[in-house]
Structures are given as C-alpha cells and as structure tokens.
C-alpha positions in Angstrom: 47.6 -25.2 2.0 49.9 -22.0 0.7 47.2 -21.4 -1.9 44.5 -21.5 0.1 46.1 -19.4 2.4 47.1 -16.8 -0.3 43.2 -17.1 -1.6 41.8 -16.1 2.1 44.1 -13.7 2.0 43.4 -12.0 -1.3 39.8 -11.9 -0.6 40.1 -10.2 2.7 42.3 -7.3 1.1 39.9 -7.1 -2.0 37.2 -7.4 0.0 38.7 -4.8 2.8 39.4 -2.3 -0.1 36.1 -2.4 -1.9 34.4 -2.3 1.3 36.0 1.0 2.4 35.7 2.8 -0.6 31.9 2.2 -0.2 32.3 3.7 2.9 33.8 6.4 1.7 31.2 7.5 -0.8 28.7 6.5 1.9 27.5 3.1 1.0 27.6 0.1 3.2 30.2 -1.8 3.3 28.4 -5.4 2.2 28.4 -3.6 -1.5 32.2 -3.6 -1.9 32.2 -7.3 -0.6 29.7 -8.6 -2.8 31.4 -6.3 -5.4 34.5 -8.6 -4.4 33.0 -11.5 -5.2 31.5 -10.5 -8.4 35.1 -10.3 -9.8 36.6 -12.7 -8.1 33.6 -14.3 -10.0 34.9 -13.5 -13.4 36.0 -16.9 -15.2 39.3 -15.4 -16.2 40.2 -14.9 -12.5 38.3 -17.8 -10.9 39.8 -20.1 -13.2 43.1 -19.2 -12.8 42.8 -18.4 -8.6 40.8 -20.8 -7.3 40.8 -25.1 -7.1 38.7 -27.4 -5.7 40.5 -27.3 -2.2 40.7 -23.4 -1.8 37.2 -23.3 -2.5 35.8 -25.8 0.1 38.4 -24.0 2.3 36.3 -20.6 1.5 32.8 -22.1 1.5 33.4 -23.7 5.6 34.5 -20.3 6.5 31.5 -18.6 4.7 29.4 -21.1 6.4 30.9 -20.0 10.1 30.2 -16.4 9.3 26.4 -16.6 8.6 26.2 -18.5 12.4 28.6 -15.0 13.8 26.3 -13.5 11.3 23.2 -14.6 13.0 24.6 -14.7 16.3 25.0 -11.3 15.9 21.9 -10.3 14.7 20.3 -11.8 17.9 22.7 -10.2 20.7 21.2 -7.0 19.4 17.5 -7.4 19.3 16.3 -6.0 22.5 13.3 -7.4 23.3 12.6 -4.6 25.6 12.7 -1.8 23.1 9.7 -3.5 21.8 7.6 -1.8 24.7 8.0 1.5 22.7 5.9 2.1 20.1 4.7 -1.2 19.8 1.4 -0.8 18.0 3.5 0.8 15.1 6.3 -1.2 15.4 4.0 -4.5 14.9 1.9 -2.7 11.8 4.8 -1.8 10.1 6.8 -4.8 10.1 3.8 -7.1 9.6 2.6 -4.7 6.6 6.6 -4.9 5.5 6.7 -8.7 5.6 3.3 -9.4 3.9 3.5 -6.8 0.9 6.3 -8.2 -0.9 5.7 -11.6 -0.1 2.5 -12.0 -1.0 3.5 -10.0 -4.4 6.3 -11.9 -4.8 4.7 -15.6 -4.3 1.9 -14.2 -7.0 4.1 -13.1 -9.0 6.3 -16.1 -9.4 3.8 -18.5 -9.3 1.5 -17.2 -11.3 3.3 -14.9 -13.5 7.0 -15.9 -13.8 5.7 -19.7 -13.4 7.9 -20.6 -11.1 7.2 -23.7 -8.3 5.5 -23.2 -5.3 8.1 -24.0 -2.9 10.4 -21.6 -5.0 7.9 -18.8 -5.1 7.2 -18.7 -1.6 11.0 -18.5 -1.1 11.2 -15.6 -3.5 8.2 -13.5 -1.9 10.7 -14.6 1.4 13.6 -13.2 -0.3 12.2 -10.4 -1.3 10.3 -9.6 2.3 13.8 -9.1 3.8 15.4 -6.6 5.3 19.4 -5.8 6.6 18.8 -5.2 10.5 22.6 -4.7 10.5 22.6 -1.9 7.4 19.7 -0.3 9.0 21.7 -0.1 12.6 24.7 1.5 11.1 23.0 4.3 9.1 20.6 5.5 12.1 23.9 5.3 14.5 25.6 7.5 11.9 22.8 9.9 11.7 22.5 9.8 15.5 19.0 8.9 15.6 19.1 5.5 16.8 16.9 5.9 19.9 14.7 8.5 18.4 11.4 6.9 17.5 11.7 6.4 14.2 14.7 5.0 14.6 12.9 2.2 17.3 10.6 1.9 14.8 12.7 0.7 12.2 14.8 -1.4 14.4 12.3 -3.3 16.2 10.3 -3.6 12.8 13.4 -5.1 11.2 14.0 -7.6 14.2 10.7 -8.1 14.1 10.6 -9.2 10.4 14.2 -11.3 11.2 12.6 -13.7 13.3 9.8 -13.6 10.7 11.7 -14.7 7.7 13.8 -17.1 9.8 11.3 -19.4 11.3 9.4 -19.4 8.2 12.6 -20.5 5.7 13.0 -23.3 8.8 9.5 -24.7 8.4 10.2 -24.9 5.1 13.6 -26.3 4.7 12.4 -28.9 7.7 9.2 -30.0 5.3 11.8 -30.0 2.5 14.3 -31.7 4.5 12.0 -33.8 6.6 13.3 -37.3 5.0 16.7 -36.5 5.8 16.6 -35.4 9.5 17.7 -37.3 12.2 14.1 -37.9 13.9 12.5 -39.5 10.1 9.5 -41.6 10.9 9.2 -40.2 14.1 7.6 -37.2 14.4 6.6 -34.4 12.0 8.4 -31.5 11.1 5.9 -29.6 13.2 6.5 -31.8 15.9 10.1 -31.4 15.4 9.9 -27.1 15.9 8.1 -27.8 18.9 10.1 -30.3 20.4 13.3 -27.8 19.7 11.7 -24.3 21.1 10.6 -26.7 24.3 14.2 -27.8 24.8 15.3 -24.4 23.7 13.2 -22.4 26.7 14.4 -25.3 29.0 18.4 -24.4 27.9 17.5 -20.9 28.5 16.6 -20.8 32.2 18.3 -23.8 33.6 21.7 -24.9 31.4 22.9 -21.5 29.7 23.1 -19.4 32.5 25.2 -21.5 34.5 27.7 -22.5 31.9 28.3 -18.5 31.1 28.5 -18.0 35.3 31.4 -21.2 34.6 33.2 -18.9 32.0 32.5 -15.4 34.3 34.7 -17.2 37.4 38.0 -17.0 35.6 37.3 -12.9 35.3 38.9 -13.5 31.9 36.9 -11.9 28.7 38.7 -14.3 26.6 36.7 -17.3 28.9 33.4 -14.9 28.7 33.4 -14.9 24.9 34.4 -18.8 24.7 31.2 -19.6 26.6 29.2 -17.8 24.7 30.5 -19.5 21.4 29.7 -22.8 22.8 26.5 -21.6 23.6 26.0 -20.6 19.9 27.1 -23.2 18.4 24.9 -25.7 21.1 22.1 -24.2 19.8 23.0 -24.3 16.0 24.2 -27.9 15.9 20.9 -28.8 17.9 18.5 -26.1 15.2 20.2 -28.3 12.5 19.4 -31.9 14.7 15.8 -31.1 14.5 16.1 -29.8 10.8 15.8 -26.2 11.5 19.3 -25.5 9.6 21.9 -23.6 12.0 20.5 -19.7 11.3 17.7 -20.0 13.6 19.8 -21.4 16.6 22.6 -18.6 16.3 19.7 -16.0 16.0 18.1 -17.6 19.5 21.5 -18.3 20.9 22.0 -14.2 20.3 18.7 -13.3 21.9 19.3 -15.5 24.8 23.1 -14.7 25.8 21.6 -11.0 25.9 18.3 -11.8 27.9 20.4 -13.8 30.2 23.1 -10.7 30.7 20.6 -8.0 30.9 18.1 -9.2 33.1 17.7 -11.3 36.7 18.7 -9.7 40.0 22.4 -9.0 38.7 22.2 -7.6 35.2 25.5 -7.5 33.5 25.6 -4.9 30.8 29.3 -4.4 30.2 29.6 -8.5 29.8 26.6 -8.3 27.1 28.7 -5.3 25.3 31.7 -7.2 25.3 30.5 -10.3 23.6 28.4 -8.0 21.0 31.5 -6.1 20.1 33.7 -9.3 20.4 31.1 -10.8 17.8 31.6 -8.0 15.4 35.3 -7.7 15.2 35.5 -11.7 14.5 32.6 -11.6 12.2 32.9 -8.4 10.3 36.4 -7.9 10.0 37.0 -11.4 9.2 34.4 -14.5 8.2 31.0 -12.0 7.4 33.1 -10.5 4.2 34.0 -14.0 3.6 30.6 -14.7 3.0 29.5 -12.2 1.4 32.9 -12.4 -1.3 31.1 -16.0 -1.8 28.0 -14.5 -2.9 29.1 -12.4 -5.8 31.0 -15.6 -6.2 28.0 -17.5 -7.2 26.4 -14.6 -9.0 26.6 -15.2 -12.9 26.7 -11.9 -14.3 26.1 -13.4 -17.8 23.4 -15.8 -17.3 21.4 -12.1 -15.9 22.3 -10.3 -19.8 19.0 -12.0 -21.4 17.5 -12.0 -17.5 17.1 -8.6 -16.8 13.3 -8.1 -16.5 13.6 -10.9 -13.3 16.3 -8.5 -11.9 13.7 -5.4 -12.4 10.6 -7.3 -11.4 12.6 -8.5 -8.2 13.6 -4.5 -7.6 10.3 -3.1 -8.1 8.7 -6.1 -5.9 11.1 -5.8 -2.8 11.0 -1.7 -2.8 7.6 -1.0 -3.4 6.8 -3.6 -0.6 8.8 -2.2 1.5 8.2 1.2 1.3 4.0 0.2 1.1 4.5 -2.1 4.3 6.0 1.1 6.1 3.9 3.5 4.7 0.4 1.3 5.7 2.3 0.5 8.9 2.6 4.2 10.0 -0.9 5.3 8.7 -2.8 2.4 10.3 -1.0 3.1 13.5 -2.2 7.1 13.5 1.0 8.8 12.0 2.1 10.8 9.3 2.7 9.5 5.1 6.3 11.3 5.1 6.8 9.3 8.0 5.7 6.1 6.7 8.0 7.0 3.7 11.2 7.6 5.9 10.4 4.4 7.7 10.3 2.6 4.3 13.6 3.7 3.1 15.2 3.0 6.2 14.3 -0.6 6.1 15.1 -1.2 2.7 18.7 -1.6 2.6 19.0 -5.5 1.6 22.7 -7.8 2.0 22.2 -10.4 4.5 19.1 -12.5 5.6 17.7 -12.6 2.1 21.2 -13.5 0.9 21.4 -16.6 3.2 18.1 -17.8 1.8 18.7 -17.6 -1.1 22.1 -19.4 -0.9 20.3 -22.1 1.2 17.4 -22.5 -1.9 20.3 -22.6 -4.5 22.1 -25.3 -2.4 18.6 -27.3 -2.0 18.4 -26.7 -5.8 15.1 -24.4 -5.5 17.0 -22.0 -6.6 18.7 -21.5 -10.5 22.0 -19.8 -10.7 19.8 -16.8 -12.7 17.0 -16.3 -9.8 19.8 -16.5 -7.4 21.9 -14.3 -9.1 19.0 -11.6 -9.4 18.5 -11.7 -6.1 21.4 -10.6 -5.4 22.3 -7.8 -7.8 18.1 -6.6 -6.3 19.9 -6.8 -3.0 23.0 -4.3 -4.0 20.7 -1.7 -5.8 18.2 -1.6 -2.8 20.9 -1.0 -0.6 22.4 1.6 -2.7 19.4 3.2 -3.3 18.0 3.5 0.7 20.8 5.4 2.1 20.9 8.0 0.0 17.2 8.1 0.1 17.3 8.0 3.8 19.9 10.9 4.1 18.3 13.1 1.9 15.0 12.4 3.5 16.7 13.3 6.8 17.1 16.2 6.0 14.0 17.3 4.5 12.4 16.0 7.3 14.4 16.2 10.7 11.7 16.8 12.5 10.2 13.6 12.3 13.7 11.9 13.1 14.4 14.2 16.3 10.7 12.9 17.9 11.8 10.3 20.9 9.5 7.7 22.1 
C-alpha cells in the first residue's frame, strides 16, 4: 500500500508542476498532465516505479475521474443558452462534427485500411472537441457571454452529446453479447429503454432525493446527493450497455436542470456542486487520468508512425476549422468569424481521449493509433490558444458582439 501511495503521490506533484508551467506560458493545463504521463511512460521509469498493484490502483482512480470528468461536463451545459444564436450554434457544430468524421472514416477505411468499426471511431475521435479547454480560454479573455463565445460553447456541448451517444451505440452493438439484457432486447431497444427510465428519474426520483440532502442545510449532504445521483445514472448507462460516460454527462445536465428551474430555482446550490465537482476532479482524479494517458502512449512505436500522427492533425484541424467556418457562413455571418469560431473549438484533451482509451481497451484500437491520437490531441491544443489569442486581437470586434 506505501508504494501505491508514494506512486499517487508522485503523479499528482509531477502532474501539478507540469501542469502549471503550462499555465504559465499560456497553455492548458491537460498538456503538462499528459506530458506527465509521457515520462512517467518511459520504460526506464515505469519499470522501476510502477507494479502490477500501483497500477490497477491508478487505473480505478483514472476510471472515477472521467465519471467527475463527465459529470462535470454536464452541470455546465446550459440548455437555455441554446435559445441564443441557435441557428448558428446548430450549423456550426453539425458542420464541426460531420467534417472530420466523415474525412476521418474515409480516410481510415479506405486509405489507411483500417476496420470499419475502427474507422468510424477515428472520424469520432477526431470530431471532438475540449468543452472544458474552450471554457477556460474565453473566461480568461472575458468573452464568455459574448456571442461568439455562446457560439462556441453551445456548439461544443452540442458536439459532446454528439460524440457521446454515438461511441454508446456503438460500444452497446459491440458489447451487446455481454450486457445484462442479452437475448432480450436489442441494443436499440436497450437506449430506449434507458432514456425512458432516465426522463422518469428526472422528474419524479431525483428531485426528491437532492430536496432529502438540501434538509440537513449542510453543503457537504448537497454534494453527497448529487454523487449518488451521478453514479445512479452511470452504474444504470453501464446496465443497459451504454458504458458510464453518458450517465455522468445526463446525471450533470439533470442536477443543473433540476437546480435552475421549477418554481424555486436554486442557483447558489447548482454553483456549489459545479465548483465542488471541479476542485475533486481537477485538482485530484482528472490529472490522474490524463497522467494514464501519456501512460499508454508509446512514443516509440509513433518513430516509423508519423504520417498517422500528421494525417490525424491535418484531419481533426481542418475539420474543425471547415465545420466552423461553413457553420458561420451558412448561418449569414462573417469568414473571420467562422475562423475565430474554429480555433476556439479546436483545443482537443478529453472526450476524444476517453474514446480512444475505451477502443484501445475493446481492442479497436492499436497502441500506435491510440498513441497518435493522442500526441494529435496535444498539438491541437497547443496550437488553438495561441491561434485564438492572436486572433483576438486582430479581431476584437467580432468577440465584443453580445447576443
């Protein structure tokens, strides 16, 4: 127990150092954690560091930080900000989503000669983008409520949900021998049965268990409830062989619904549990995760691999950027715009991450195409905020425009 103890520990220093520095010289802090698992990585440390034991102990707390992860993620999509620019909004992140993944599913298929089930995952992978990243750099610029700044953040929940339910179909028609329901209903079946029982948690079961939690006046018993909420809804995504992402992403979007609407709306309980979420989840079990990544990223296996790296780059920003930039035309605005848009969404380091560990553990995945995913993942969020700053201020006037 000592040296798992003394491993947790290590990577949570490393990880805390590596991520700050980024910081420092303005780049998000997922870079320094993956960064920490890269060398972490390296078979002269990992050799030496880690055993069997410390690394199961690493891998169950990874696995609790992508449900805070996507718990998260869900207590801050506001589904009424969607109102606001809506008709762009919709454009952009369908345009967004469709680009890369229909380049990268023809690409892989038919090009790389990959499988199908692995190319669609790619052109998945590759269609993602870091709701959290984007958040952070638009509250640093101050423009989050501006409209560009709805745009991209109701284009990148948007595209969330997106990606999300279509990995679950997937994984559930992967997985569909192995769920708990096998031989009695289809996996189709199955994601209906779950959102039925889901919209049947949300307005008569959740809202009393978090009014059981409120009567103690305690925040402590407020942020319990809505754990066991989260974790309800994962444990019962999983049952019906949706995987435990799309339940913590619900269980987000619900606990906030619940909170901010109704005769009684409670604001500062919603804020509360959101910035209760992030202090467990960022300062402890998200860099966790993300340390596991860089953890499974062979560096070496990418040294004869690097045109997949490139290919995987060129796919994911160009789709992104061509998504935004159709978006914003189609909806009646400006190409700079479309191009400020594009950057700001293009910051990868979290959904497409979690896929693509899910496809390596279903073995869709090869430790080199996981691997290039993620190194794509840290240039593209290297590259998009200093594109976005620098496009900021060329062109403020675009980002000072409200709704």
């Amino acid at each position: 127990m000592i040296n798992e103890l003394f491993v947790i520990g290590l990577i949570i220093v490393v990880a805390f150092i590596l991520g700050e520095f980024c910081k420092l010289i303005k780049v998000p802090r997922v870079v320094g954690h993956i960064l920490a698992g890269l060398i972490f990585g390296l078979n002269f440390i990992k050799d030496r560091l880690f055993d069997q034991n410390s690394l199961n102990t690493v891998n169950s707390l990874a696995e609790i930080g992508v449900i805070f992860l996507f718990f998260f993620v869900g207590l801050n999509i506001n589904l009424r900000e969607f109102k606001f620019n809506l008709k762009e909004s919709f454009l952009v992140s369908l345009f967004n989503f469709l680009l890369p993944l229909t380049a990268g599913f023809l690409i892989s298929k038919f090009v790389l000669q990959f499988e199908t089930l692995t190319s669609v995952i790619i052109g998945i992978t590759l269609s993602a983008t870091s709701q959290i990243i984007a958040v952070d750099l638009l509250q640093e610029l101050k423009i989050l409520k501006k409209r560009v700044g709805n745009i991209i953040v109701t284009s990148g929940a948007t595209n969330d949900v997106f990606e999300l339910v279509l990995v679950s179909v997937i994984l559930t028609l992967i997985n569909s021998s192995t769920t708990a329901f096998r031989g009695l209903y289809t996996p189709i079946a199955n994601i209906s049965i779950f959102l039925v029982i889901l919209f049947l948690l949300r307005f008569l079961i959740f809202p009393y268990i978090l009014k059981f939690f409120e009567r103690s006046k305690s925040n402590t018993s407020l942020f319990s409830g809505a754990i066991i909420i989260a974790l309800i809804t994962a444990a019962l995504s999983d049952l019906f062989g949706l995987g435990i992402l799309i339940g913590a992403l619900f269980s987000g979007i619900m606990i906030r619904q619940i909170l901010l609407t109704g005769k009684h709306p409670k604001p500062w309980e919603e804020h509360y549990i959101a910035k209760s979420i992030h202090l467990v989840s960022y300062g402890f079990l998200v860099p966790i995760f993300f340390v596991t990544a860089g953890l499974k990223t062979d560096l070496l296996s990418l040294s004869g691999n690097l045109n997949l790296v490139l290919i995987f780059l060129a796919i994911a920003l160009l789709g992104t950027l061509g998504g935004s930039i159709l978006g914003v035309i189609l909806s009646k605005g400006g190409f700079k715009e479309g191009v400020i848009v594009g950057f700001g969404m293009s910051s990868r380091g979290d959904i497409e991450i979690v896929i693509a560990t899910l496809a390596l553990q279903a073995g869709l995945f090869t430790s080199v195409m996981f691997s290039s995913i993620v190194i794509m993942a840290i240039i593209t969020t290297l590259i998009s905020p200093i594109m976005f700053r620098y496009l900021s201020r060329k062109y403020r006037y675009y980002l000072n425009v409200k709704h």
